[in-house]
Short mmCIF file of C-alpha atoms in Angstrom, two decimals:
data_model
loop_
_atom_site.label_atom_id
_atom_site.label_comp_id
_atom_site.label_asym_id
_atom_site.label_seq_id
_atom_site.Cartn_x
_atom_site.Cartn_y
_atom_site.Cartn_z
CA UNK A 1 0.21 -0.21 0.07
CA UNK A 2 1.14 3.60 -0.72
CA UNK A 3 2.90 4.60 2.12
CA UNK A 4 2.38 8.78 2.75
CA UNK A 5 4.38 11.24 5.02
CA UNK A 6 4.19 15.20 5.27
CA UNK A 7 4.17 17.90 8.44
CA UNK A 8 3.98 21.13 9.54
CA UNK A 9 6.01 23.07 11.30
CA UNK A 10 5.17 24.81 15.00
CA UNK A 11 6.56 28.65 13.76
CA UNK A 12 3.01 30.26 13.14
CA UNK A 13 -0.38 30.23 13.45
CA UNK A 14 -1.76 27.82 10.63
CA UNK A 15 -3.24 29.94 8.00
CA UNK A 16 -5.75 29.83 5.15
CA UNK A 17 -2.45 29.07 2.44
CA UNK A 18 -1.76 26.09 4.62
CA UNK A 19 -5.52 24.58 5.08
CA UNK A 20 -6.06 25.23 1.35
CA UNK A 21 -2.58 24.40 0.13
CA UNK A 22 -2.10 20.65 2.34
CA UNK A 23 -4.87 19.90 4.83
CA UNK A 24 -7.60 19.87 3.17
CA UNK A 25 -5.90 17.12 0.63
CA UNK A 26 -4.75 15.43 4.04
CA UNK A 27 -7.91 15.22 5.29
CA UNK A 28 -10.37 14.96 2.12
CA UNK A 29 -8.32 12.25 0.19
CA UNK A 30 -4.41 11.15 0.80
CA UNK A 31 -5.33 9.74 4.44
CA UNK A 32 -8.80 7.73 2.46
CA UNK A 33 -6.41 6.66 -0.54
CA UNK A 34 -2.77 5.37 1.22
CA UNK A 35 -1.21 4.85 4.69
CA UNK A 36 -0.86 8.35 5.67
CA UNK A 37 1.59 9.55 8.26
CA UNK A 38 1.12 13.27 9.63
CA UNK A 39 3.46 14.93 11.78
CA UNK A 40 4.01 18.00 13.49
CA UNK A 41 7.76 18.80 13.32
CA UNK A 42 8.67 20.66 15.96
CA UNK A 43 12.37 19.76 16.34
CA UNK A 44 12.59 21.88 12.98
CA UNK A 45 11.24 24.71 14.68
CA UNK A 46 14.52 24.93 16.85
CA UNK A 47 16.46 25.64 13.82
CA UNK A 48 15.93 29.43 14.76
CA UNK A 49 15.42 31.88 17.65
CA UNK A 50 12.38 30.71 19.54
CA UNK A 51 10.11 31.15 22.15
CA UNK A 52 9.91 27.63 23.99
CA UNK A 53 6.51 28.22 25.67
CA UNK A 54 5.53 29.68 22.15
CA UNK A 55 6.93 26.04 20.33
CA UNK A 56 5.06 23.71 23.05
CA UNK A 57 1.82 26.52 22.65
CA UNK A 58 1.57 25.84 18.82
CA UNK A 59 2.97 22.65 18.70
CA UNK A 60 -0.22 21.52 20.04
CA UNK A 61 -2.26 24.43 18.75
CA UNK A 62 -1.24 22.54 14.79
CA UNK A 63 -2.04 19.35 16.30
CA UNK A 64 -5.51 20.24 17.38
CA UNK A 65 -5.97 22.06 13.87
CA UNK A 66 -4.62 19.11 12.06
CA UNK A 67 -8.02 17.04 13.89
CA UNK A 68 -10.11 19.95 13.30
CA UNK A 69 -9.37 20.00 9.28
CA UNK A 70 -10.41 16.17 9.26
CA UNK A 71 -7.91 13.74 9.59
CA UNK A 72 -8.98 11.11 11.69
CA UNK A 73 -6.98 8.59 14.09
CA UNK A 74 -8.53 5.88 12.54
CA UNK A 75 -7.60 6.59 8.94
CA UNK A 76 -4.00 8.34 9.58
CA UNK A 77 -1.52 8.15 12.07
CA UNK A 78 -0.96 11.80 13.61
CA UNK A 79 2.06 12.42 15.93
CA UNK A 80 4.72 14.95 16.64
CA UNK A 81 8.36 14.44 15.64
CA UNK A 82 10.23 14.82 18.84
CA UNK A 83 8.08 12.05 19.96
CA UNK A 84 9.51 9.34 17.97
CA UNK A 85 13.49 9.14 18.40
CA UNK A 86 14.01 7.67 15.06
CA UNK A 87 13.96 10.91 13.19
CA UNK A 88 17.06 12.09 15.48
CA UNK A 89 18.58 8.97 14.71
CA UNK A 90 18.15 8.78 11.58
CA UNK A 91 19.38 12.43 10.89
CA UNK A 92 22.90 11.69 11.66
CA UNK A 93 22.99 9.38 9.29
CA UNK A 94 22.07 11.54 6.66
CA UNK A 95 24.68 14.28 7.65
CA UNK A 96 26.97 11.58 7.07
CA UNK A 97 25.25 10.69 3.84
CA UNK A 98 25.57 14.18 2.83
CA UNK A 99 28.06 17.08 1.48
CA UNK A 100 28.77 19.98 2.84
CA UNK A 101 27.67 21.62 -0.86
CA UNK A 102 24.61 20.04 -0.90
CA UNK A 103 22.86 21.65 2.18
CA UNK A 104 24.12 25.35 1.26
CA UNK A 105 22.95 24.90 -1.53
CA UNK A 106 19.75 24.79 -0.47
CA UNK A 107 17.72 27.89 -1.34
CA UNK A 108 15.81 28.09 2.03
CA UNK A 109 19.29 27.83 3.50
CA UNK A 110 20.51 30.75 1.92
CA UNK A 111 17.22 32.89 2.35
CA UNK A 112 16.82 32.50 6.22
CA UNK A 113 20.36 32.95 6.82
CA UNK A 114 20.48 36.15 5.14
CA UNK A 115 17.81 37.11 7.52
CA UNK A 116 19.39 35.86 10.48
CA UNK A 117 22.61 37.98 9.53
CA UNK A 118 20.49 40.82 8.21
CA UNK A 119 19.04 41.02 12.09
CA UNK A 120 22.51 40.76 13.63
CA UNK A 121 21.93 37.00 15.01
CA UNK A 122 23.71 33.97 14.64
CA UNK A 123 23.19 31.49 11.82
CA UNK A 124 22.38 28.37 13.76
CA UNK A 125 24.25 24.94 12.70
CA UNK A 126 20.62 23.01 12.54
CA UNK A 127 19.72 25.22 9.79
CA UNK A 128 22.09 24.26 7.73
CA UNK A 129 21.38 20.64 8.81
CA UNK A 130 17.86 21.12 8.50
CA UNK A 131 17.35 18.64 5.18
CA UNK A 132 19.04 16.03 6.70
CA UNK A 133 16.51 16.27 9.50
CA UNK A 134 13.88 16.17 6.91
CA UNK A 135 15.03 13.73 4.78
CA UNK A 136 14.98 11.29 8.01
CA UNK A 137 11.58 12.42 8.74
CA UNK A 138 10.66 10.54 5.16
CA UNK A 139 12.96 8.11 4.54
CA UNK A 140 12.20 6.47 8.00
CA UNK A 141 8.82 5.42 7.02
CA UNK A 142 9.45 4.03 3.71
CA UNK A 143 7.54 6.58 2.76
CA UNK A 144 6.12 6.46 -1.33
CA UNK A 145 4.83 10.15 -1.47
CA UNK A 146 5.15 13.88 0.43
CA UNK A 147 2.66 15.63 -1.11
CA UNK A 148 4.35 19.01 0.25
CA UNK A 149 4.20 22.76 -1.07
CA UNK A 150 6.68 24.19 -3.72
CA UNK A 151 8.74 25.60 -1.50
CA UNK A 152 9.96 22.06 -0.60
CA UNK A 153 10.38 20.06 -3.08
CA UNK A 154 14.23 20.75 -3.60
CA UNK A 155 14.42 19.34 0.29
CA UNK A 156 12.40 16.07 -0.90
CA UNK A 157 15.18 15.94 -4.13
CA UNK A 158 17.73 15.60 -1.42
CA UNK A 159 15.87 13.16 0.27
CA UNK A 160 15.80 10.84 -3.02
CA UNK A 161 19.69 11.75 -3.62
CA UNK A 162 20.53 10.99 0.07
CA UNK A 163 18.09 7.65 -0.44
CA UNK A 164 19.25 6.46 -3.48
CA UNK A 165 23.50 7.28 -2.23
CA UNK A 166 22.76 5.04 1.02
CA UNK A 167 21.13 2.31 -0.95
CA UNK A 168 24.54 2.33 -3.36
CA UNK A 169 26.63 2.53 -0.59
CA UNK A 170 25.15 0.62 2.02
CA UNK A 171 22.78 -1.99 0.36
CA UNK A 172 18.92 -1.69 -0.49
CA UNK A 173 17.40 0.17 2.63
CA UNK A 174 15.26 2.84 1.95
CA UNK A 175 12.57 3.53 -0.67
CA UNK A 176 12.94 6.30 -3.44
CA UNK A 177 9.86 8.90 -2.36
CA UNK A 178 7.93 11.30 -4.99
CA UNK A 179 6.97 14.84 -4.42
CA UNK A 180 3.24 15.45 -4.92
CA UNK A 181 1.59 18.88 -5.08
CA UNK A 182 -1.49 20.39 -5.19
CA UNK A 183 -3.42 20.85 -8.72
CA UNK A 184 -5.33 23.83 -6.92
CA UNK A 185 -4.38 26.61 -4.43
CA UNK A 186 -0.59 24.96 -4.38
CA UNK A 187 0.80 28.93 -3.27
CA UNK A 188 -1.62 30.98 -2.04
CA UNK A 189 0.08 34.45 -1.60
CA UNK A 190 -0.43 37.11 1.36
CA UNK A 191 -3.19 39.45 0.70
CA UNK A 192 -1.03 42.72 0.88
CA UNK A 193 1.58 41.23 -1.02
CA UNK A 194 0.82 38.98 -3.90
CA UNK A 195 4.10 38.05 -4.55
CA UNK A 196 5.00 36.29 -1.45
CA UNK A 197 3.37 33.15 0.01
CA UNK A 198 0.93 33.39 2.45
CA UNK A 199 3.41 32.62 5.31
CA UNK A 200 2.42 31.81 8.91
CA UNK A 201 6.12 32.59 10.32
CA UNK A 202 5.49 36.50 8.23
CA UNK A 203 5.91 39.52 11.03
CA UNK A 204 3.10 41.22 9.02
CA UNK A 205 -0.02 39.68 8.88
CA UNK A 206 -2.35 41.83 7.85
CA UNK A 207 -2.13 39.73 4.36
CA UNK A 208 -2.46 36.69 6.45
CA UNK A 209 -6.00 35.03 7.09
CA UNK A 210 -5.37 32.43 10.38
CA UNK A 211 -7.29 29.34 10.95
CA UNK A 212 -8.85 30.71 13.81
CA UNK A 213 -9.20 34.36 13.12
CA UNK A 214 -13.06 35.27 13.40
CA UNK A 215 -15.43 35.69 10.44
CA UNK A 216 -15.35 39.52 10.86
CA UNK A 217 -11.48 39.39 10.83
CA UNK A 218 -11.18 37.06 7.83
CA UNK A 219 -13.54 39.48 5.71
CA UNK A 220 -11.91 42.92 6.79
CA UNK A 221 -8.94 41.28 5.51
CA UNK A 222 -10.29 39.38 2.47
CA UNK A 223 -12.27 43.09 1.80
CA UNK A 224 -8.69 45.61 2.05
CA UNK A 225 -6.29 43.02 -0.02
CA UNK A 226 -4.32 44.49 -2.87
CA UNK A 227 -5.49 44.58 -6.38
CA UNK A 228 -4.22 45.49 -9.07
CA UNK A 229 -3.86 48.48 -11.57
CA UNK A 230 -7.38 48.64 -13.96
CA UNK A 231 -10.66 47.88 -13.38
CA UNK A 232 -11.32 45.01 -15.33
CA UNK A 233 -11.25 41.39 -13.69
CA UNK A 234 -8.88 38.94 -15.29
CA UNK A 235 -6.62 35.90 -14.05
CA UNK A 236 -3.40 36.74 -14.87
CA UNK A 237 -0.66 35.47 -12.46
CA UNK A 238 2.00 37.97 -13.97
CA UNK A 239 0.07 41.26 -14.62
CA UNK A 240 -2.44 40.97 -11.97
CA UNK A 241 -0.91 39.02 -8.80
CA UNK A 242 -3.43 40.78 -6.43
CA UNK A 243 -6.60 39.82 -8.56
CA UNK A 244 -5.53 36.13 -9.83
CA UNK A 245 -4.19 35.27 -5.95
CA UNK A 246 -8.32 36.08 -4.74
CA UNK A 247 -9.65 34.22 -8.05
CA UNK A 248 -7.24 31.16 -7.09
CA UNK A 249 -8.89 31.39 -3.22
CA UNK A 250 -12.17 31.75 -4.46
CA UNK A 251 -11.35 28.81 -6.73
CA UNK A 252 -10.46 26.27 -4.41
CA UNK A 253 -13.33 27.72 -1.77
CA UNK A 254 -15.95 26.94 -4.03
CA UNK A 255 -14.68 24.39 -6.62
CA UNK A 256 -14.11 26.57 -9.77
CA UNK A 257 -12.00 27.79 -12.42
CA UNK A 258 -9.92 31.15 -11.55
CA UNK A 259 -9.78 31.80 -15.11
CA UNK A 260 -13.79 30.95 -15.79
CA UNK A 261 -14.60 32.72 -12.77
CA UNK A 262 -12.91 36.12 -13.80
CA UNK A 263 -15.19 36.25 -16.43
CA UNK A 264 -18.36 36.60 -14.02
CA UNK A 265 -16.89 39.99 -12.12
CA UNK A 266 -16.90 43.13 -13.37
CA UNK A 267 -15.55 44.98 -9.91
CA UNK A 268 -12.81 44.27 -7.93
CA UNK A 269 -15.18 44.63 -4.65
CA UNK A 270 -18.23 42.11 -6.06
CA UNK A 271 -15.19 39.62 -6.30
CA UNK A 272 -13.60 40.52 -2.92
CA UNK A 273 -16.85 40.04 -1.29
CA UNK A 274 -17.81 36.96 -2.85
CA UNK A 275 -14.29 35.78 -1.79
CA UNK A 276 -14.53 36.74 2.09
CA UNK A 277 -17.68 34.94 1.68
CA UNK A 278 -16.17 31.58 0.56
CA UNK A 279 -13.56 32.09 3.20
CA UNK A 280 -15.82 32.03 5.91
CA UNK A 281 -18.03 29.39 5.24
CA UNK A 282 -14.74 27.20 4.46
CA UNK A 283 -13.40 27.72 8.25
CA UNK A 284 -16.22 27.85 9.81
CA UNK A 285 -16.46 24.42 10.46
CA UNK A 286 -12.54 23.90 11.15
CA UNK A 287 -12.99 26.22 14.09
CA UNK A 288 -16.06 25.20 15.59
CA UNK A 289 -14.18 21.42 15.36
CA UNK A 290 -11.15 23.23 17.12
CA UNK A 291 -13.78 24.65 19.94
CA UNK A 292 -14.60 21.31 20.81
CA UNK A 293 -11.43 19.66 20.64
CA UNK A 294 -9.60 22.44 22.99
CA UNK A 295 -12.18 21.60 25.44
CA UNK A 296 -11.31 17.54 25.55
CA UNK A 297 -7.27 18.06 25.76
CA UNK A 298 -7.28 14.62 27.17
CA UNK A 299 -8.62 13.17 23.74
CA UNK A 300 -6.03 15.28 21.60
CA UNK A 301 -3.49 13.84 24.22
CA UNK A 302 -4.64 10.43 23.87
CA UNK A 303 -4.42 10.74 19.65
CA UNK A 304 -0.78 11.44 20.16
CA UNK A 305 0.21 9.34 22.05
CA UNK A 306 -0.90 6.42 19.95
CA UNK A 307 0.15 8.03 17.14
CA UNK A 308 4.51 7.83 18.18
CA UNK A 309 3.63 4.66 19.55
CA UNK A 310 2.65 3.78 15.59
CA UNK A 311 5.04 5.91 14.14
CA UNK A 312 7.83 4.00 16.06
CA UNK A 313 6.80 0.76 15.58
CA UNK A 314 7.16 1.46 11.64
CA UNK A 315 10.27 3.58 11.92
CA UNK A 316 12.16 1.37 14.27
CA UNK A 317 13.18 -1.59 12.29
CA UNK A 318 13.79 0.51 9.05
CA UNK A 319 16.35 3.07 11.56
CA UNK A 320 17.89 -0.31 13.23
CA UNK A 321 18.52 -1.44 9.68
CA UNK A 322 20.12 1.70 8.10
CA UNK A 323 22.35 1.66 11.64
CA UNK A 324 23.72 -2.09 10.92
CA UNK A 325 24.10 -1.37 7.20
CA UNK A 326 26.65 1.35 7.61
CA UNK A 327 28.36 -1.02 10.40
CA UNK A 328 27.50 0.07 13.64
CA UNK A 329 27.63 -2.26 16.59
CA UNK A 330 23.89 -3.33 17.30
CA UNK A 331 22.73 -2.82 20.79
CA UNK A 332 22.20 -6.16 23.10
#
């Protein structure tokens, strides 16, 4: 059976972009068609300066929102990365398989390291080796498919290279995974800066719709979205990124085609109004289910505990085999 692995990093509140680009597909499709594992990758949140209490809080919130978005622990495995030691055990072997040049070529490392230096901070070694841990996340489970956004595709390609290299050096150990990208709304853009992705870690939040935003907050953010010069509603990502982003969001919410939807509008105002209401209605059941889960913390704890136990059972044999393959003496 096909095995899927993907995760969310608790570095900020989950957004509409996270939901349309990943969470909804995990719930509606992936957990039904494959043996799926979904993980709150909390160790990855430590690669930059962080507040420990906030990481804990956001980790729990992310797990709760994944359940609220429709993940069913009877169908999939939901767990927290740091609860399964096999991730860090295998990460070191991936560091021993990768080269320094490969790590430094990663676009996300270059961008984040530049931002850290610009604000006078030091760049943590873990930021450089982050892709090795991500490779371990994926390879530990014999993953076939990794549903990720475009910004993570390079890391999955590196994971493939490391798996092939390890297998060639030490014998067949890992499945070679492949990336799968959603067809619609794969990259929801910031409503105030439609040339940038709607990221949960951004300092400026006016253009970001969070899953837990109240309905009126959502409406205000969408109605204040940046549009473009000209009055006609046209779907053109290059020349009209603001309008195109609204049409992409609307299409993802109602199941339409952005090009076709553009023909139904003769003003930006009408487009914004319909998009705002579509987003409010899309997120309403998520917010309501989240409130129910927050009121029952014992249930969330049990899901994460059972999920970690299942994940550990799946990962340990393969990681033990990798340790043996590289020549490490097995523990008695």
